[in-house]
Each structure stands twice: as C-alpha cells, then as structure tokens.
GROMACS .gro file of C-alpha atoms in nm:
model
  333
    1UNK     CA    1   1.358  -1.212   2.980
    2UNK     CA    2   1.052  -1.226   3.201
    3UNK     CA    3   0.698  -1.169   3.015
    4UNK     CA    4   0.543  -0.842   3.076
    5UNK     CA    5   0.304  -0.810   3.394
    6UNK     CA    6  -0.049  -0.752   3.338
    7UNK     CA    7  -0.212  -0.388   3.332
    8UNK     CA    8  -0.495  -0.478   3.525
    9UNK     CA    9  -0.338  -0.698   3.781
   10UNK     CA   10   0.006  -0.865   3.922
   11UNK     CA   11  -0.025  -1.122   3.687
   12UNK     CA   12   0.195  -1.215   3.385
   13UNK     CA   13   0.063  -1.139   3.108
   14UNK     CA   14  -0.056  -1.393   2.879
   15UNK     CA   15  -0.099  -1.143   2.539
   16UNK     CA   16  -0.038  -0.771   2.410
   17UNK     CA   17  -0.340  -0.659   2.250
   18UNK     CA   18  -0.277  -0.581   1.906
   19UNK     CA   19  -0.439  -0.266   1.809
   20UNK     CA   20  -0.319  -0.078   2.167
   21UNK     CA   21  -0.039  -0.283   2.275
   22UNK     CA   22  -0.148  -0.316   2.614
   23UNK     CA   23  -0.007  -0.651   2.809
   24UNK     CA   24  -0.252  -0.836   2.991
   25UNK     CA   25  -0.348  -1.176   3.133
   26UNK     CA   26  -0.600  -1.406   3.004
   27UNK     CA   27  -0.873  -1.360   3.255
   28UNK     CA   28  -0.795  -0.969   3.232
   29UNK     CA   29  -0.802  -0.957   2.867
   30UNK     CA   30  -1.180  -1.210   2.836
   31UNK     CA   31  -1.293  -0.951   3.118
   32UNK     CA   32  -1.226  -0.630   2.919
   33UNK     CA   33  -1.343  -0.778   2.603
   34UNK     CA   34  -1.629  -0.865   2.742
   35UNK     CA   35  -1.655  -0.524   2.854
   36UNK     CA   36  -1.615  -0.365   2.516
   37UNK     CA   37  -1.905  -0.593   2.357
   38UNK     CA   38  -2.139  -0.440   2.573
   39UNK     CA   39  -2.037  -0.142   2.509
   40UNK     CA   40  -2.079  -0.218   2.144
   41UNK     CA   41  -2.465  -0.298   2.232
   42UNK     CA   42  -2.542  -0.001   2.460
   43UNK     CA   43  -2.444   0.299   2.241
   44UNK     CA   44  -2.507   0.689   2.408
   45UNK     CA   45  -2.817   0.864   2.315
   46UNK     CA   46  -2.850   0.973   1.982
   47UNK     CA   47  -2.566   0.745   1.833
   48UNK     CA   48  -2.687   0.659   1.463
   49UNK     CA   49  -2.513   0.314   1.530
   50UNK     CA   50  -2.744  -0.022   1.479
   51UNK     CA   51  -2.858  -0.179   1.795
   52UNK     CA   52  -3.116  -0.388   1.985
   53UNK     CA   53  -3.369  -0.246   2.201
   54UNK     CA   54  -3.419  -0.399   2.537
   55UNK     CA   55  -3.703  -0.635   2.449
   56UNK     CA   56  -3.619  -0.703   2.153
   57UNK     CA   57  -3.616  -1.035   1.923
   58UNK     CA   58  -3.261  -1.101   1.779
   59UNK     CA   59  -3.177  -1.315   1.475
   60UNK     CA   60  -2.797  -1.423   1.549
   61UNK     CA   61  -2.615  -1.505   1.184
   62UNK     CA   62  -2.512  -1.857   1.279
   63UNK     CA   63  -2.232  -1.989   1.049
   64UNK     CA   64  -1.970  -2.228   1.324
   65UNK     CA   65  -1.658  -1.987   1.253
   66UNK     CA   66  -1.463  -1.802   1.512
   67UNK     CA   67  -1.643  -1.500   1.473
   68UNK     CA   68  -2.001  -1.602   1.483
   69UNK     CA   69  -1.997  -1.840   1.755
   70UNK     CA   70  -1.796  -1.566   1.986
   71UNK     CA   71  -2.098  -1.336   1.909
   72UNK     CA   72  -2.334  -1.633   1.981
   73UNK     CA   73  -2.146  -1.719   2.306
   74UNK     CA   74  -2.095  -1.341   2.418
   75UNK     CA   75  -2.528  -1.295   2.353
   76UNK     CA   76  -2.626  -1.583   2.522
   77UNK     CA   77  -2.437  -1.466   2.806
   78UNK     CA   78  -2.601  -1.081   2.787
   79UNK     CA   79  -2.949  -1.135   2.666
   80UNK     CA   80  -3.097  -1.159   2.987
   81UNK     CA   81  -2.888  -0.866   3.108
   82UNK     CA   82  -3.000  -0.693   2.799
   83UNK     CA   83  -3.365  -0.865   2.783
   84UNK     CA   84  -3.300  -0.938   2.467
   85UNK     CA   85  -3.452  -1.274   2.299
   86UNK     CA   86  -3.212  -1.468   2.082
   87UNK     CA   87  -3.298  -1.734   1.787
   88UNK     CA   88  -2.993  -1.849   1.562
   89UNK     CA   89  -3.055  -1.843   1.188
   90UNK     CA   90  -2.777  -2.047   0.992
   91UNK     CA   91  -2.762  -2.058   0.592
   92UNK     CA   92  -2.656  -2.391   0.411
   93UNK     CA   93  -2.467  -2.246   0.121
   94UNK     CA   94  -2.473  -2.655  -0.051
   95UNK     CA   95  -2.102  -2.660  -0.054
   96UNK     CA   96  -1.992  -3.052  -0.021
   97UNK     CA   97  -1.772  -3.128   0.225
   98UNK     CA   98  -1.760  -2.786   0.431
   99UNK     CA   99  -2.104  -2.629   0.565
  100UNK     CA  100  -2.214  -2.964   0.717
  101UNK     CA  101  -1.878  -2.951   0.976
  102UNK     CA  102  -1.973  -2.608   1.027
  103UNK     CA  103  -2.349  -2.637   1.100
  104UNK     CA  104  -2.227  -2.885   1.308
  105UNK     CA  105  -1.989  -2.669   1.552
  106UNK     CA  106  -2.344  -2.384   1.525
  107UNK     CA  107  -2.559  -2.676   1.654
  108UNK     CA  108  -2.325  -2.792   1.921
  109UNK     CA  109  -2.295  -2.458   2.062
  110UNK     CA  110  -2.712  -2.320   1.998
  111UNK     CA  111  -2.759  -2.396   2.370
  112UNK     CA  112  -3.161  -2.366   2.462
  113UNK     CA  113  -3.163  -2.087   2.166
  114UNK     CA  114  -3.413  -2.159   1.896
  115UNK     CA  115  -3.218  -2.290   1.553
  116UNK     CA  116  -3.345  -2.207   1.200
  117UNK     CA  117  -3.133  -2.369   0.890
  118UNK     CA  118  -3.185  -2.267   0.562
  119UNK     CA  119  -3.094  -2.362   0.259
  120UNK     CA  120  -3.002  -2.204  -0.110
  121UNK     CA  121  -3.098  -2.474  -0.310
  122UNK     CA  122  -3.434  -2.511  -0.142
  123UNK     CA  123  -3.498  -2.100  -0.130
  124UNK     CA  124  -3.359  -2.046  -0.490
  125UNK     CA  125  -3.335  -2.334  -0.647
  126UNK     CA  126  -2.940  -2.322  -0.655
  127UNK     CA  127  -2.681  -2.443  -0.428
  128UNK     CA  128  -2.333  -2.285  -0.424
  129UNK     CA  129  -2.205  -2.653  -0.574
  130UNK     CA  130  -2.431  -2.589  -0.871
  131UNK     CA  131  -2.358  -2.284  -0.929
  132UNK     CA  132  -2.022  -2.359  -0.970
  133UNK     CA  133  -2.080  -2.645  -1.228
  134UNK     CA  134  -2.204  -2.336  -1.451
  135UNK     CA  135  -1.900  -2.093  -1.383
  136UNK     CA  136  -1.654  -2.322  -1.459
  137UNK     CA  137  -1.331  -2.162  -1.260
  138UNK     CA  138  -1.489  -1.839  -1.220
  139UNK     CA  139  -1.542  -1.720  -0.854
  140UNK     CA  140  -1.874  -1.821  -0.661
  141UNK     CA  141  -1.848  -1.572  -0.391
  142UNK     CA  142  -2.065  -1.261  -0.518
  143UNK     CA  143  -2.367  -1.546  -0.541
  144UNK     CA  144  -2.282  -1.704  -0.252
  145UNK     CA  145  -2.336  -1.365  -0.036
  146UNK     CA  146  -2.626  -1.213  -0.262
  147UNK     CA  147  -2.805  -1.484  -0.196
  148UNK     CA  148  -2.698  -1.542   0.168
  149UNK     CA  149  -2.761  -1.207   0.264
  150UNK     CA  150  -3.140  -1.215   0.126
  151UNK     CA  151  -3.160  -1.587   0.254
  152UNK     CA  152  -3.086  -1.417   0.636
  153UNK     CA  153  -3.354  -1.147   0.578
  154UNK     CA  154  -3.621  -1.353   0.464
  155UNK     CA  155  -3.549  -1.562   0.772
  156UNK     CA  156  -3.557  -1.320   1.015
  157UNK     CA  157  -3.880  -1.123   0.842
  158UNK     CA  158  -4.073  -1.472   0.887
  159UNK     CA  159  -3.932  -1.529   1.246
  160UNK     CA  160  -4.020  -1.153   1.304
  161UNK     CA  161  -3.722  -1.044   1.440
  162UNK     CA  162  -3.657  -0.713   1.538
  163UNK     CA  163  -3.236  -0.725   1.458
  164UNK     CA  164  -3.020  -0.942   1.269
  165UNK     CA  165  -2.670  -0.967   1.398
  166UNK     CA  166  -2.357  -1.067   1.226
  167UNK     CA  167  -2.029  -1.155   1.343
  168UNK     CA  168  -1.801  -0.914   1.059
  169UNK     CA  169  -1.520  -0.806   1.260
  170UNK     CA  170  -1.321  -0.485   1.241
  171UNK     CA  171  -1.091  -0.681   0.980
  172UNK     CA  172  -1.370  -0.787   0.807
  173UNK     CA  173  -1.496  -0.407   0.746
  174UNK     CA  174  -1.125  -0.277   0.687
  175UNK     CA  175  -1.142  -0.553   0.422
  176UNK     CA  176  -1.441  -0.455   0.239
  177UNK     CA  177  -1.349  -0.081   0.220
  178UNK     CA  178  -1.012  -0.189   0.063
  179UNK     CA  179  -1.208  -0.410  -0.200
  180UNK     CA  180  -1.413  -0.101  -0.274
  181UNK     CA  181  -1.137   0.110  -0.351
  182UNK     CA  182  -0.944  -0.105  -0.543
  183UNK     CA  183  -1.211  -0.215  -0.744
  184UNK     CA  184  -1.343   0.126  -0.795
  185UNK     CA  185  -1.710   0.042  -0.616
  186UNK     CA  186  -1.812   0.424  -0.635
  187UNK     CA  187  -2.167   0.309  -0.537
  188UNK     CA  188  -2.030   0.142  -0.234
  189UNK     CA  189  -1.892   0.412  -0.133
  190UNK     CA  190  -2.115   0.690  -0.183
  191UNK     CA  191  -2.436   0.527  -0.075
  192UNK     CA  192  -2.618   0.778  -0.217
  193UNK     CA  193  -2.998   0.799  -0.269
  194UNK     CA  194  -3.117   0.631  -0.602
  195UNK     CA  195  -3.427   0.796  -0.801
  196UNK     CA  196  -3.744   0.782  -0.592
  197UNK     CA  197  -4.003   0.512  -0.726
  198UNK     CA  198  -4.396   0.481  -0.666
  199UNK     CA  199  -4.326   0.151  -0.508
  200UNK     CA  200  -4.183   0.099  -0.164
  201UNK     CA  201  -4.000  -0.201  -0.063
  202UNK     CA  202  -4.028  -0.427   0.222
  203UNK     CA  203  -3.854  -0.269   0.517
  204UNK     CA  204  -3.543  -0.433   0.619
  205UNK     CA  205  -3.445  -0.587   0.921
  206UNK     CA  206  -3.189  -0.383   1.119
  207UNK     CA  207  -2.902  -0.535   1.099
  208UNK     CA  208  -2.595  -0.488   1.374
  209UNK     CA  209  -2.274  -0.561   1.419
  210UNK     CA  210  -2.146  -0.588   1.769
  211UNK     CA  211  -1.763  -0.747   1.686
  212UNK     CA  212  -1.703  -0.402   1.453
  213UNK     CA  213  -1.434  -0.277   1.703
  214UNK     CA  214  -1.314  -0.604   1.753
  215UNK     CA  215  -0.975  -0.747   1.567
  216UNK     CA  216  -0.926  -1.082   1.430
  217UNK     CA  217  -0.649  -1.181   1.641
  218UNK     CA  218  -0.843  -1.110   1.916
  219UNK     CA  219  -1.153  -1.269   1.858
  220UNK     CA  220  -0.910  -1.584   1.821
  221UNK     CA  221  -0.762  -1.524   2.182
  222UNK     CA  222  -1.107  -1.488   2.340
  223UNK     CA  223  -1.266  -1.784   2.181
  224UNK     CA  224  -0.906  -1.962   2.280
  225UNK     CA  225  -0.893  -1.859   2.641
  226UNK     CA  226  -1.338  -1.945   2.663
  227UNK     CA  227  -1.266  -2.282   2.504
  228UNK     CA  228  -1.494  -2.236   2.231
  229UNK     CA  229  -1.591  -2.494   1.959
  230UNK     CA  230  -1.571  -2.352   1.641
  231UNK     CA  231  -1.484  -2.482   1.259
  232UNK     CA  232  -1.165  -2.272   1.161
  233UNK     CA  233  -1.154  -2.503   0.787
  234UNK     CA  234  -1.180  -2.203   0.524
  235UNK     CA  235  -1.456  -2.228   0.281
  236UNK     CA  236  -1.303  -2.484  -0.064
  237UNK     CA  237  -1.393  -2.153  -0.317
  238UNK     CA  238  -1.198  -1.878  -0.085
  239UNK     CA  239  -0.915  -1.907  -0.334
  240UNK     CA  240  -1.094  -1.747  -0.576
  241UNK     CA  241  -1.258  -1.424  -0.409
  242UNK     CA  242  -1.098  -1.120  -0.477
  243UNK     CA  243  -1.107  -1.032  -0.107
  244UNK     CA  244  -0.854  -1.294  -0.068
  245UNK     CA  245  -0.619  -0.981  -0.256
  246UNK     CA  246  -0.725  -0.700  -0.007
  247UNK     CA  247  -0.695  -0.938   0.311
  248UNK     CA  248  -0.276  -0.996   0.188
  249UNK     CA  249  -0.275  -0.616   0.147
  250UNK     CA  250  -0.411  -0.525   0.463
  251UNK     CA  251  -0.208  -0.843   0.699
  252UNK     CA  252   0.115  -0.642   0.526
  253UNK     CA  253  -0.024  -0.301   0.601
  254UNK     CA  254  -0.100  -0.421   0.964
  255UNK     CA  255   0.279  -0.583   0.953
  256UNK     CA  256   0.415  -0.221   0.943
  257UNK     CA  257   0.162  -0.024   1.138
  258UNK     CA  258  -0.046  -0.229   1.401
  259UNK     CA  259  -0.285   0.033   1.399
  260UNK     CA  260  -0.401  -0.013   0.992
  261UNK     CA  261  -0.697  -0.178   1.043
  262UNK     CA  262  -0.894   0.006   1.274
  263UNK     CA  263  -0.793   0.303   1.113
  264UNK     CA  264  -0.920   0.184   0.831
  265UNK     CA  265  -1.237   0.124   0.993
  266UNK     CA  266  -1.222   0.506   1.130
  267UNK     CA  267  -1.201   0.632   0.769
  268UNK     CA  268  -1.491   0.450   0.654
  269UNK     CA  269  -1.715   0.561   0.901
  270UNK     CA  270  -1.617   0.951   0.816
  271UNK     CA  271  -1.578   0.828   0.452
  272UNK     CA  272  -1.769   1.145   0.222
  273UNK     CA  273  -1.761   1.076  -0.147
  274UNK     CA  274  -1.927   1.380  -0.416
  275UNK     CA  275  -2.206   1.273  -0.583
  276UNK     CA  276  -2.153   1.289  -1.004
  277UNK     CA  277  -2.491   1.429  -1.028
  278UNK     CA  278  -2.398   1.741  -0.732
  279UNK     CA  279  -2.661   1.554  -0.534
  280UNK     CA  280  -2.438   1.611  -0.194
  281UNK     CA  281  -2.190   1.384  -0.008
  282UNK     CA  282  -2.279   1.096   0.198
  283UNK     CA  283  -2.107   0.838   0.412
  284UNK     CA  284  -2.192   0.606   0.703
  285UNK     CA  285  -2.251   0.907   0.918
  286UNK     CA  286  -2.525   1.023   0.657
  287UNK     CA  287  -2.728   0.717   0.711
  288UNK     CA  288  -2.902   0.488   0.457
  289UNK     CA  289  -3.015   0.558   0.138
  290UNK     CA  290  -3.384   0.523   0.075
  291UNK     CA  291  -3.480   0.200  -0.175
  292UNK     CA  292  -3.699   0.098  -0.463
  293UNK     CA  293  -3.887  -0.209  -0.417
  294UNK     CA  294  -3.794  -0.498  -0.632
  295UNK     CA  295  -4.052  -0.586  -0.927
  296UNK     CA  296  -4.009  -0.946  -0.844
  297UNK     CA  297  -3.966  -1.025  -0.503
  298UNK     CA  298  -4.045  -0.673  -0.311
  299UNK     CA  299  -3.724  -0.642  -0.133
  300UNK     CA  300  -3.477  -0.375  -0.140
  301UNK     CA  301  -3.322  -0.234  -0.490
  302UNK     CA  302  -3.117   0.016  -0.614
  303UNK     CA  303  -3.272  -0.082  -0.938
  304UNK     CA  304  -3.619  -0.254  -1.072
  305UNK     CA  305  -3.526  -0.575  -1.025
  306UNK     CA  306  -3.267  -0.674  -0.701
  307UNK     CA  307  -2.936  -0.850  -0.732
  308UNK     CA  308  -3.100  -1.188  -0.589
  309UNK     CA  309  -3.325  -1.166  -0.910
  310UNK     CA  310  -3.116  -1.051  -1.151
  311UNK     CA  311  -2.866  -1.330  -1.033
  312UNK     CA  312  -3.191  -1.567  -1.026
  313UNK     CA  313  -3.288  -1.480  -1.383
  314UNK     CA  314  -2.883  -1.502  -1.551
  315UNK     CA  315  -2.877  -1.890  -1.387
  316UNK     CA  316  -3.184  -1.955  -1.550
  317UNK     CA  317  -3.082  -1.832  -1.873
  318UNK     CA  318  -2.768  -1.982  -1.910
  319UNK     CA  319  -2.593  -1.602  -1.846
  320UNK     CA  320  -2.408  -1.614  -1.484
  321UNK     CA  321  -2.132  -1.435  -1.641
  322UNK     CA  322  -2.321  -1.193  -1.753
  323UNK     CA  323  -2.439  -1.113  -1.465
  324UNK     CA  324  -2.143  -1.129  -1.247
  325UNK     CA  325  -2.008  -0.854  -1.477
  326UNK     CA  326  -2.262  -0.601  -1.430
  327UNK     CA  327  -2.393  -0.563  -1.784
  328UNK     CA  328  -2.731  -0.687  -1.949
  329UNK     CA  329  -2.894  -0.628  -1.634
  330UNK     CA  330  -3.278  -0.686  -1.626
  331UNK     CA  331  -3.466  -0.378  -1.543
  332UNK     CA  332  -3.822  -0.505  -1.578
  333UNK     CA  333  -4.035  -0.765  -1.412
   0.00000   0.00000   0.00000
C-alpha cells in the first residue's frame, strides 16, 4: 500500500503527526513546525502567557538533549526576526560520565551565541555525584533540579537577562501534572498565595517555554529531518525519579488515545483547585502567587528559608533525608 500524500503538497508523506494525525512530508512538516514556534513566541494581546519582548536579552537553558538544542537551533534562527539577543546558560550537574558528552553536543551547536557553564559543586559546594555518596540508593533528582533551577536564575540575574527559556515540552508538562496528582502535590496545584511577609524577594527572571505545544515525538522528527547534534544518553540516576512512573503511565495513556497528552496539558492550564483556608481558587490562568524572600539567600520562598537552603543546610548536617521528606524544615535564618 502506497504511503499517504502530503496535506500541504503532492508529496509522499514522510510522517503523521501524532497529536492531529495529519500526513505530511518532511520539508512540510519542519515548515509548519517552524511555524507553530513562532507562534509560541508572538502570543495576541493580552495573553497572560510568558514571552520575550522584541529587544530583549534571552538566557537559552542549554543542556545538549533533543529538546534544548531544537529550541537553541529554532532561536538562533528567529532572534533577528524577533530582535531578540540570545546567550546560552548550561548547568554542570557533576555527574561522571554523562554531562561532559552533553556540554559537549551544547558547545558544538552555541554557534556565535555567548556560552555560560556553571557548575553545582562550585555554586553550592555539592555536585550531583556527591550528593549521591550521602543518599545511598535514594533518588538524586529533587536536588539535582532545586539546585539547577536556582543555578539558571542566578545566571541569568548576573548576565541580566530579561527571559530564561527552557526546552520542557508538552510531554514534559503532561508529566509533571501527573506526578502532582499522584503524589498528592496540593501546593503544586493550587499555587495559591502564601502569607504576606515584610521582606520582598528578588524578582525572578521570566521564564518561557516556547516547545509547550510541542510533542516529544515530534521534537525527535524535527531535530531528525534538521540534522541536529544532540546527546540522546539518559541521565545514569533517571532510574530512580519517580517521574520515570508517570512518563510509563502517560506513553500507555497516549497508546490508547493519541490525544492524552495535550489534553493533559489543556487541563492544567484551566486546572482550579479550592483553597483549605476559603482563600479562592487559582490555576495557571490566575497567574503567580506573590513570594517571601528567603532569609538566606533573598530569592523566592514559599517559606523563610527556600528549598536551595533548606537542601543546603540538611547536606551540611548530615540530614538529606530529612529533607527530601519534607519534615524538620528550617524556618529561620
């Protein structure tokens, strides 16, 4: 049986898109993506979604996987359309025998872009290796990103960019709201307002994410049929996230109904939870909640003291498990 012509053109096509089933050609398909991620960038008037002024300095989350170095790649080629100036900011996690390949794909592909690297272990003293020593079996992953996710904002703060953008792909947010649910992450999914507190924290940067509509499989295709070099070796502690868990649920979910993940992504964004305290309902549409500053470091809290501390102060004192769990958390400075 002959493949399927193209949508777009004569053509045969070369793929059927997964989320719409439409058949279309290679060059079709890398033209209408392409198409799409500006779209992503150049929301209407009035649309509460995250995204760079014309003008404006943009710190690209650099990490050499698929989905980073297709955003990397698909900016390079816009920023002057956009006038929009671009400097990649990579973190090296200190995990032996994986993040050097990878910052090795991010530096082969910076182009004239301006490269920052930087490091845990020189930024808080740990590396991801380290870390590990002191947990034993028990999963690295909710250090790994605390401290990678403060590690990107200091960066772009010093750098003084205006946006930092990450690669997380619609699968990547379907993911996370599945991880919420089953592990009962109220907080994550309310996003309500903490109590107000006479300090103010360091304003964030804005962070966006331009590959939110796009799907895995497809972000694989376009960095297939653009020839892109990228490090597709999973990380040596993946095993023992508990994402791993909601990723298997949602590849059978998406097995049955090709549609699961973006509606997934649909009922996060119009996601309202009740507040316990009758404070109102809030969800993505709502906006973000306003912070405490951190008694430590300034940034960001929900509480006195910021994860990135709290995790700080529990290596320190011998107590990562503590920590991990949620319970004997510091609340002073």
């Amino acid at each position: 049986m002959p493949p399927p012509r193209c949508r777009q053109c004569p053509h045969p096509a070369a793929l059927i898109r997964p989320r719409c089933g439409t058949p279309l050609c290679g060059p079709c398909f890398v033209t209408r993506f392409e198409a799409e991620f500006l779209l992503s960038l150049t929301p209407p008037p009035g649309s509460r979604i995250p995204a760079p002024a014309p003008g404006s300095k943009v710190a690209v989350a650099a990490s050499g996987g698929k989905d980073s170095t297709v955003l990397s790649h698909l900016l390079q080629r816009l920023a002057p359309r956009l006038r929009l100036r671009l400097a990649l900011l990579a973190v090296d996690e200190g995990i032996a025998g994986y993040r050097e390949a990878a910052l090795g794909a991010v530096r082969r592909n910076r182009g004239r872009e301006p490269l920052l690297v930087l490091a845990h272990k020189e930024v808080f003293g740990w590396s991801v290796d380290e870390v590990g020593a002191v947990l034993g079996n028990g999963s690295r992953c909710t250090f790994c990103g605390v401290l990678r996710r403060q590690a990107l904002e200091r960066a772009a703060r010093g750098m003084g960019a205006d946006c930092i953008a990450t690669g997380h792909n619609a699968d990547d947010i379907a993911e996370t709201l599945l991880m919420n649910f089953l592990r009962g992450d109220i907080a994550r999914l309310r996003r309500t307002a903490p109590p107000s507190a006479p300090a103010q924290p360091l304003p964030p940067v804005p962070r966006c994410k331009p590959l939110r509509h796009a799907c895995e499989k497809e972000i694989v295709l376009y960095a297939h049929f653009r020839r892109l070099d990228y490090v597709s070796t999973e990380c040596a502690h993946a095993h023992r996230a508990f994402r791993g868990h909601a990723r298997a649920l949602l590849k059978a979910l998406e097995a049955s109904r090709a549609a699961a993940v973006p509606a997934l992504g649909h009922s996060g964004r119009r996601l309202v939870v009740t507040s316990p305290k009758g404070g109102g309902t809030s969800g993505d549409a709502g906006g973000h909640a306003p912070l405490r500053a951190c008694a430590r470091c300034g940034f960001g809290s929900s509480r006195a003291l910021c994860m990135t501390c709290v995790l700080q102060g529990a290596l320190g004192g011998g107590r990562p498990r503590v920590a991990l769990g949620k319970r004997g958390l510091e609340e002073g400075p």
